[in-house]
CSV table of C-alpha atoms and ligand atoms in Angstrom, one decimal:
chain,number,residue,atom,x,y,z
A,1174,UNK,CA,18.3,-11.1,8.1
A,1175,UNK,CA,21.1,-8.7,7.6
A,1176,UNK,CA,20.3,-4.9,7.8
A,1177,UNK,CA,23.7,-3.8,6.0
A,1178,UNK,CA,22.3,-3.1,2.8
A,1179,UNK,CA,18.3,-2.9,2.7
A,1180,UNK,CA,16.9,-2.6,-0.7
A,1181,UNK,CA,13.7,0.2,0.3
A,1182,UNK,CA,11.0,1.5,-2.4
A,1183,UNK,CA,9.1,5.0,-2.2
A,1184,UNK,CA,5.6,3.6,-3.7
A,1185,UNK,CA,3.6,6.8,-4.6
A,1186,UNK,CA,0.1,6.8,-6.3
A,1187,UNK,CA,-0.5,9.1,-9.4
A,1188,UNK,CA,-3.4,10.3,-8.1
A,1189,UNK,CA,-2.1,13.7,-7.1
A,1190,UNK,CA,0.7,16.2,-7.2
A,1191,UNK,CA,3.6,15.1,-4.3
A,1192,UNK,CA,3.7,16.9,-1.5
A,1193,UNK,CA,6.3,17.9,1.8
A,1194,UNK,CA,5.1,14.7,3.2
A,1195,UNK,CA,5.8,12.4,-0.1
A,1196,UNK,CA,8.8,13.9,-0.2
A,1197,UNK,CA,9.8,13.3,3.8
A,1198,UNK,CA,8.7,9.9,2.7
A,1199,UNK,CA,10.9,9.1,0.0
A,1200,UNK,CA,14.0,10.8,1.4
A,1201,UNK,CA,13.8,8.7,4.7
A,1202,UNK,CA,13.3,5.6,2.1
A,1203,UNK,CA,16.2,6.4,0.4
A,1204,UNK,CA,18.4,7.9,3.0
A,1205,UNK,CA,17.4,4.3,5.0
A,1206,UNK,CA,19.4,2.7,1.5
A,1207,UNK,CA,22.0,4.5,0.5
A,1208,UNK,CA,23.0,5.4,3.9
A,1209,UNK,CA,24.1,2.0,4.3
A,1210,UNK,CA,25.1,0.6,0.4
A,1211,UNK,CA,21.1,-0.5,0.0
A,1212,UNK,CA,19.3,0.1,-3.2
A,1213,UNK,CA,16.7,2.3,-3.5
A,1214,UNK,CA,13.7,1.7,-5.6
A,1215,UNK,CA,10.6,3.8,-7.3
A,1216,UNK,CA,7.1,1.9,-7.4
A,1217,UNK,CA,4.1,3.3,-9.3
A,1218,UNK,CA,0.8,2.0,-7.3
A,1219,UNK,CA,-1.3,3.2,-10.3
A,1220,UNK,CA,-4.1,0.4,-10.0
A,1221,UNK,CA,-6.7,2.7,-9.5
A,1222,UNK,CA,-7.8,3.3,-13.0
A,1223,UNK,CA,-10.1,6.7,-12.2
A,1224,UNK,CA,-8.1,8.3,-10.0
A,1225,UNK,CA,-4.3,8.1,-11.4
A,1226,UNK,CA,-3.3,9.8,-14.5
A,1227,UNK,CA,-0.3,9.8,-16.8
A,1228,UNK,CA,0.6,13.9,-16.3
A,1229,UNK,CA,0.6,13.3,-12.1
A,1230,UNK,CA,3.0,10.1,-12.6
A,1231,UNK,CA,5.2,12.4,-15.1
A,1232,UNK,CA,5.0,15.2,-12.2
A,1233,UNK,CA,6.4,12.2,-9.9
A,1234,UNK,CA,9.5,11.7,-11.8
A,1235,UNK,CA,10.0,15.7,-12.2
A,1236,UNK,CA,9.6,16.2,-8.6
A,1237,UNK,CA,11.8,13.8,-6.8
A,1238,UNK,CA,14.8,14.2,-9.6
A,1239,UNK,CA,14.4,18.2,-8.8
A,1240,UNK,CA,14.9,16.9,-5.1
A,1241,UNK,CA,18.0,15.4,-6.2
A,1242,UNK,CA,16.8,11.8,-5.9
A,1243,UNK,CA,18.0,8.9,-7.8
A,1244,UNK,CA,16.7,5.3,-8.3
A,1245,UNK,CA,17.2,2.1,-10.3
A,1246,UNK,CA,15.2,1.9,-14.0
A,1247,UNK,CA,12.9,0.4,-14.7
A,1248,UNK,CA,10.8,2.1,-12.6
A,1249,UNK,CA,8.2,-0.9,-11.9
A,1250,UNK,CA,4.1,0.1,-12.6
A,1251,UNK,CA,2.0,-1.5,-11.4
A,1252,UNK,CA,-1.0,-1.2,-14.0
A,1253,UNK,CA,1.7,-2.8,-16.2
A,1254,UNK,CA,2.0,-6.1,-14.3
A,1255,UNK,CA,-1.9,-6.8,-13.9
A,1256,UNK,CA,-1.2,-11.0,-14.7
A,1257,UNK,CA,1.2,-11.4,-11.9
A,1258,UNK,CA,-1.2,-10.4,-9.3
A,1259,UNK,CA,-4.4,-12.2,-11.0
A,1260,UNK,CA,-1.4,-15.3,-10.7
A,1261,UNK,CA,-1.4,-14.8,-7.0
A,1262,UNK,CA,-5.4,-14.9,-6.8
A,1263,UNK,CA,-5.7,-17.9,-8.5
A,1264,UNK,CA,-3.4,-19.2,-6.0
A,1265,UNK,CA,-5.5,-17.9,-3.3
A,1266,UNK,CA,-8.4,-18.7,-5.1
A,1267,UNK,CA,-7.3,-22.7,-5.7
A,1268,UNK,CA,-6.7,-22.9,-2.1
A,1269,UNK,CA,-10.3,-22.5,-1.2
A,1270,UNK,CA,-9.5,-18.5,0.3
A,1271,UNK,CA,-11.7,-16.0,-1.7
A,1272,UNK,CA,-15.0,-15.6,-2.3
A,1273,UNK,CA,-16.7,-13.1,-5.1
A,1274,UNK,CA,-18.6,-9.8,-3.5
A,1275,UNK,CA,-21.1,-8.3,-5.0
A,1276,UNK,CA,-22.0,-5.5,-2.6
A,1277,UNK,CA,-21.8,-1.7,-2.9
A,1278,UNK,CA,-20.8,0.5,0.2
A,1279,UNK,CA,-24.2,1.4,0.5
A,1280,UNK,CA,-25.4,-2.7,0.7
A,1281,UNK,CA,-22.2,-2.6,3.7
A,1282,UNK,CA,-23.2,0.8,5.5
A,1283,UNK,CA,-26.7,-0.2,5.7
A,1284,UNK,CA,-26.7,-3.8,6.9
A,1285,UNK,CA,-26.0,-2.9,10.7
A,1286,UNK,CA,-23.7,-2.1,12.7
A,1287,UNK,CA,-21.0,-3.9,11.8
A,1288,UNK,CA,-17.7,-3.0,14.1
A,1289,UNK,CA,-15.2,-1.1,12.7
A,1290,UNK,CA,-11.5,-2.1,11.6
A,1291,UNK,CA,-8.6,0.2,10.7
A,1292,UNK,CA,-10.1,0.4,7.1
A,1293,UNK,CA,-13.5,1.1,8.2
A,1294,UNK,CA,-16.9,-1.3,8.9
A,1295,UNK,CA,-16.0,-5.1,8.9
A,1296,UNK,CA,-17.7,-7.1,6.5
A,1297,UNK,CA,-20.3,-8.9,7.5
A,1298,UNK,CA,-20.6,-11.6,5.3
A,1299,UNK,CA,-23.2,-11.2,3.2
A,1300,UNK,CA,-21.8,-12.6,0.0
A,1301,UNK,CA,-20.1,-15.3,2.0
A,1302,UNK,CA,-23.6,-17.0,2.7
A,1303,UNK,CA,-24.5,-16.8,-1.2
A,1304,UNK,CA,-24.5,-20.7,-2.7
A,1305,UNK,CA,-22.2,-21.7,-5.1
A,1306,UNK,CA,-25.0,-21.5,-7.6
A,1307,UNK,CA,-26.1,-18.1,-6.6
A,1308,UNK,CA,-22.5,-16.9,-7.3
A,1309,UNK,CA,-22.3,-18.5,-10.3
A,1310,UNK,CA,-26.1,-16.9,-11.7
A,1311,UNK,CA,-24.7,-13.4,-11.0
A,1312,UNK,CA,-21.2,-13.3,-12.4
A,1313,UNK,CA,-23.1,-15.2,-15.5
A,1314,UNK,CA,-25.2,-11.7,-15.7
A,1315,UNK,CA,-22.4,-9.6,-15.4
A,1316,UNK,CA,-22.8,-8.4,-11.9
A,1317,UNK,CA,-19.6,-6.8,-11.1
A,1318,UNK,CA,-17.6,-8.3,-8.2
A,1319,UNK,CA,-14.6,-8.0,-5.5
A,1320,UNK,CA,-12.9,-10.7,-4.5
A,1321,UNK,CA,-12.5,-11.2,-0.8
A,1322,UNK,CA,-10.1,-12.7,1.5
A,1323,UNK,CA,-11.8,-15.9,3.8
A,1324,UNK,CA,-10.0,-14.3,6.8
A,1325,UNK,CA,-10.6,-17.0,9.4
A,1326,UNK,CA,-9.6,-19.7,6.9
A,1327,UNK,CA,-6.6,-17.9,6.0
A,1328,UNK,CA,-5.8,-17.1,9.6
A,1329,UNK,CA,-6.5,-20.8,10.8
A,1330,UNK,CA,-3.9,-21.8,7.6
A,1331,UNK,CA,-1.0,-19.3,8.4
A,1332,UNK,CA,-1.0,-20.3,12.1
A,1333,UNK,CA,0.3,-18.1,14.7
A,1334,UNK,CA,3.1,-15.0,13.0
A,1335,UNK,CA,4.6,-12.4,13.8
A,1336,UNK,CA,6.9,-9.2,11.6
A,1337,UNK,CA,9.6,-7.2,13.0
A,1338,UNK,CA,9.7,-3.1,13.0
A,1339,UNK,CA,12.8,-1.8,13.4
A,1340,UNK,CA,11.8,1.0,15.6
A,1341,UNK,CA,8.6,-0.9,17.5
A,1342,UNK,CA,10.3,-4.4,17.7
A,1343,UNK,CA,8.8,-7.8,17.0
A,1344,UNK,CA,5.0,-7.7,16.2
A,1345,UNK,CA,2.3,-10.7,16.6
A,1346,UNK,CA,0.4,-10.4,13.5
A,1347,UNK,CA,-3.8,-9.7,14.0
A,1348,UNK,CA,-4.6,-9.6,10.0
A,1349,UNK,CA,-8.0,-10.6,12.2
A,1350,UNK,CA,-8.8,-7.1,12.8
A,1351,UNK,CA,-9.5,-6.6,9.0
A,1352,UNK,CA,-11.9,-9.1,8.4
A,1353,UNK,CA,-12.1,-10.3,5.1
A,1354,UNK,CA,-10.3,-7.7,2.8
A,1355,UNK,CA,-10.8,-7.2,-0.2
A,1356,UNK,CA,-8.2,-8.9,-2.5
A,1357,UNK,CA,-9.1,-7.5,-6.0
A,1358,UNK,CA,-11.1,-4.9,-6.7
A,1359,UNK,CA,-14.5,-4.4,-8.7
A,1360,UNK,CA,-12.4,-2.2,-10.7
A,1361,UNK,CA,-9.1,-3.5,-10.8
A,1362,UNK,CA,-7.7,-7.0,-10.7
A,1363,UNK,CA,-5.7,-6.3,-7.1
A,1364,UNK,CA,-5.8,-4.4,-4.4
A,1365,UNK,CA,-3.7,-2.1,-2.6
A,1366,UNK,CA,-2.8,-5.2,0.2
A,1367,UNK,CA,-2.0,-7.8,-2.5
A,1368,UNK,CA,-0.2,-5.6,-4.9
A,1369,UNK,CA,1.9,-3.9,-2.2
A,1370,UNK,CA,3.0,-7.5,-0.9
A,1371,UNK,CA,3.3,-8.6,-3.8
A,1372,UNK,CA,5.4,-6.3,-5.9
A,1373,UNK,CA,7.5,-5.9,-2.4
A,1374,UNK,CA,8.3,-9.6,-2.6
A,1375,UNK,CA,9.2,-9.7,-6.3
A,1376,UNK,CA,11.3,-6.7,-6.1
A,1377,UNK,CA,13.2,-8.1,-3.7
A,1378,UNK,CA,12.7,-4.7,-1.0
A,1379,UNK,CA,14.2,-5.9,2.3
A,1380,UNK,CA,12.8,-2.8,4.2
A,1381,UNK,CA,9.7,-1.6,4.0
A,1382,UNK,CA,9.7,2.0,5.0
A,1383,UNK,CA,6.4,3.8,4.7
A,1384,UNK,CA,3.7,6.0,7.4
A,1385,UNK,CA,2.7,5.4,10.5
A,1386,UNK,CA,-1.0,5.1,8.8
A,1387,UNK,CA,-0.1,1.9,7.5
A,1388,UNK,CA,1.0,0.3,10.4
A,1389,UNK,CA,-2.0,-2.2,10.9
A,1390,UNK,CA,-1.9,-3.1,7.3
A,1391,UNK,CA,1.4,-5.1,7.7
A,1392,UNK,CA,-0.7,-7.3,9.6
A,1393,UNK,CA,-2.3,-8.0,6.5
A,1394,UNK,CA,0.7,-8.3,4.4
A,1395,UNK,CA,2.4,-10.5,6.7
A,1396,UNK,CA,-0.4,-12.9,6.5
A,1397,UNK,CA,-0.4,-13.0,2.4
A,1398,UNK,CA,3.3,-13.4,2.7
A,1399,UNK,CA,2.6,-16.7,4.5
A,1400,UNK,CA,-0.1,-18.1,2.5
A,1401,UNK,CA,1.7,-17.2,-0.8
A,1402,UNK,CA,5.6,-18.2,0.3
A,1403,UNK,CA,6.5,-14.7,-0.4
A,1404,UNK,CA,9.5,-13.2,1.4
A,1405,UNK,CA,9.5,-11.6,4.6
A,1406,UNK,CA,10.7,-8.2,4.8
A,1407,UNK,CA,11.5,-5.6,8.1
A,1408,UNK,CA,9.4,-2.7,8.5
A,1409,UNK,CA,9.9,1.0,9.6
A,1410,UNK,CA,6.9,3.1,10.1
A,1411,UNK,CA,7.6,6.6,10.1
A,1412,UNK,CA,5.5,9.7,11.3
A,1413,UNK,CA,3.3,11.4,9.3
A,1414,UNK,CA,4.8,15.2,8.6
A,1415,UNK,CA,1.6,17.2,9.4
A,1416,UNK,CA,0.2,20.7,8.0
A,1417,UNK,CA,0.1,24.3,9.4
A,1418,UNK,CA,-4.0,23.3,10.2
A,1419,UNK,CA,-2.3,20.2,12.5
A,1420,UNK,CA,-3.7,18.0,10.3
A,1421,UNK,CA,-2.1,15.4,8.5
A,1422,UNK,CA,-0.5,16.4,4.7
A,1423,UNK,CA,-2.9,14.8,1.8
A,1424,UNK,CA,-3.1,15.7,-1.8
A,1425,UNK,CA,-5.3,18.2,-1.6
A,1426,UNK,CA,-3.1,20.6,0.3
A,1427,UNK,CA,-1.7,22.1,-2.7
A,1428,UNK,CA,-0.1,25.0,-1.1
A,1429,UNK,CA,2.5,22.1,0.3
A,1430,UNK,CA,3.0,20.6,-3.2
A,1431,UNK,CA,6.3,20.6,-4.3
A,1432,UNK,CA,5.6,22.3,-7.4
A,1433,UNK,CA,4.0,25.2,-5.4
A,1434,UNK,CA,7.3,25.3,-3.1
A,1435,UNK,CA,9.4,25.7,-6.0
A,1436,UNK,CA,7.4,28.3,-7.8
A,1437,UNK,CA,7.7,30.5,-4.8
A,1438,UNK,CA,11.8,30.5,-5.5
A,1439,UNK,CA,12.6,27.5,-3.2
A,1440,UNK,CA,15.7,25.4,-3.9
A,1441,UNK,CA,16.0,21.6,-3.4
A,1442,UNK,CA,18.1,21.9,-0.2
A,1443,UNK,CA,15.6,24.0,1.4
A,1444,UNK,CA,12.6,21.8,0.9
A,1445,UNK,CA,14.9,18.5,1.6
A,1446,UNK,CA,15.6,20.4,4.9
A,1447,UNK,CA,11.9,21.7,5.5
A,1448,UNK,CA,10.8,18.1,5.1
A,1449,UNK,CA,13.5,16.6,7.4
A,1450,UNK,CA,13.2,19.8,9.8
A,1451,UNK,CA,9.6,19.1,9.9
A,1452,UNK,CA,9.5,15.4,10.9
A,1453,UNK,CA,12.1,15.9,13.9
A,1454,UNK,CA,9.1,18.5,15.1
A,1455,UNK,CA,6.7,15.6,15.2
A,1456,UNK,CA,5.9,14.1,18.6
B,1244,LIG,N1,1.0,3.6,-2.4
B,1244,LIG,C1,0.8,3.8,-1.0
B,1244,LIG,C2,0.5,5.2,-0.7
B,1244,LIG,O1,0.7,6.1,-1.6
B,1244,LIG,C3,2.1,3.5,-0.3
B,1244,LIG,C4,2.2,2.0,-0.1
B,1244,LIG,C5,3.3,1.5,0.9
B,1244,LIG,O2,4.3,2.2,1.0
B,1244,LIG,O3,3.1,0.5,1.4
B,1244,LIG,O4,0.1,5.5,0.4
């Protein structure tokens, strides 16, 4: 795989005004591009249909082209391309890989003491033990449902792999330590792991640059790549830029917004170089 010109994506969710960090983010994405005649691309991850709204995904395009960034059109969203990932679960889905689940977070947090993965209490497989019959007598009443990944199927399918960071070297891939993830949501037809791959694969993104936090979910990735043909990408996981409380950035820290930053008077170069600054003051 050649590195000389990467096509990378900043893939923000409308869920929230960007802050510092979102914008270290999508600088290094695009500096990781154009830095060596890549492409850079802007994703919308708007599957959520509660939490993302219109005005935050206008505030996206205002903020990053104040910041002086520039991307290809058409920017791809995701809520607009809901068939292409219900194509890939039917794929899944023919191949004997997903199961429907019925259960709440509640059902999950109060079945035992399930061990924990990167996104919280595996599984354990309570839906998995419903007969085909049984499945088929609650969708028929309207019982909403996830769809989850058959992880030890899928794993025993995709055989041994392993992905490449950039800055960690070659990884063996332990999509294991999920368990079975959910694929599509009760309320939306994907979820972030399929979605992400997916639209990575289709958009042709040759580097994945995104947080540290994400790491373990590559494992993931990597394993729908294989079981869907998909292409294989390289990865860079960046830090995370943290906040004056030490604490990692998140929405909520709206003194860090970059609307807040330029209402006090701040120009573009300064918060490019406080976001920069910041990351090289990361351990
Ligand atoms: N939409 C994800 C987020 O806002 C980023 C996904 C990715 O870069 O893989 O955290």
């Amino acid at each position: 795989m050649t590195f000389s010109s990467p096509v990378t994506r900043f893939a923000p969710s409308p869920t929230g005004f960007l802050h510092l960090g979102h914008a270290f983010c999508a600088l290094f994405a695009h500096g990781q591009a154009v830095d060596r005649g890549g492409r850079f691309l802007l994703r919308i991850e708007d599957i959520d249909p509660v939490r993302c709204k219109l005005d935050f995904e206008t505030a996206i395009y205002e903020d990053l082209s104040w910041l002086g960034l520039t991307w290809e059109m058409p920017v791809r969203r995701q809520s607009d391309h809901l068939a292409d990932y219900r194509q890939a679960l039917d794929r899944l889905e023919g191949m004997g890989l997903l199961y429907p689940c019925f259960c709440s977070r509640k059902d999950i947090a109060s079945s035992g003491q399930a061990p924990h993965g990167p996104d919280g209490p595996l599984y354990p497989g309570i839906c998995k033990r419903l007969s085909l019959d049984q499945r088929a007598e609650r969708i028929g009443a309207g019982q909403p449902f996830a769809l989850r990944l058959e992880m030890e199927r899928a794993v025993a399918l995709a055989g041994a792999l392993t992905w490449r960071d950039l800055d960690q070297g070659e990884q063996k891939a332990r999509p294991e330590i999920f368990g079975d993830v959910v694929l599509a949501r009760k309320d939306a037809p994907t979820s972030y792991h399929l979605a992400v791959t997916l639209d990575d694969h289709l958009q042709e993104v040759t580097l994945v640059t995104r947080g540290v936090d994400l790491f373990e979910a590559t494992h993931v990735h990597r394993l729908l790549q294989a079981l869907l043909g998909l292409n294989v990408p390289a990865w860079r996981h960046h830090p995370l830029l943290m906040g004056p409380s030490g604490l990692r950035l998140a929405k909520r820290d709206q003194a860090q917004s970059l609307r807040a930053l330029r209402n006090e008077g701040l120009s573009p170069q300064a918060v490019r170089s406080m976001a920069m600054g910041r990351e090289s003051a990361n351990p």
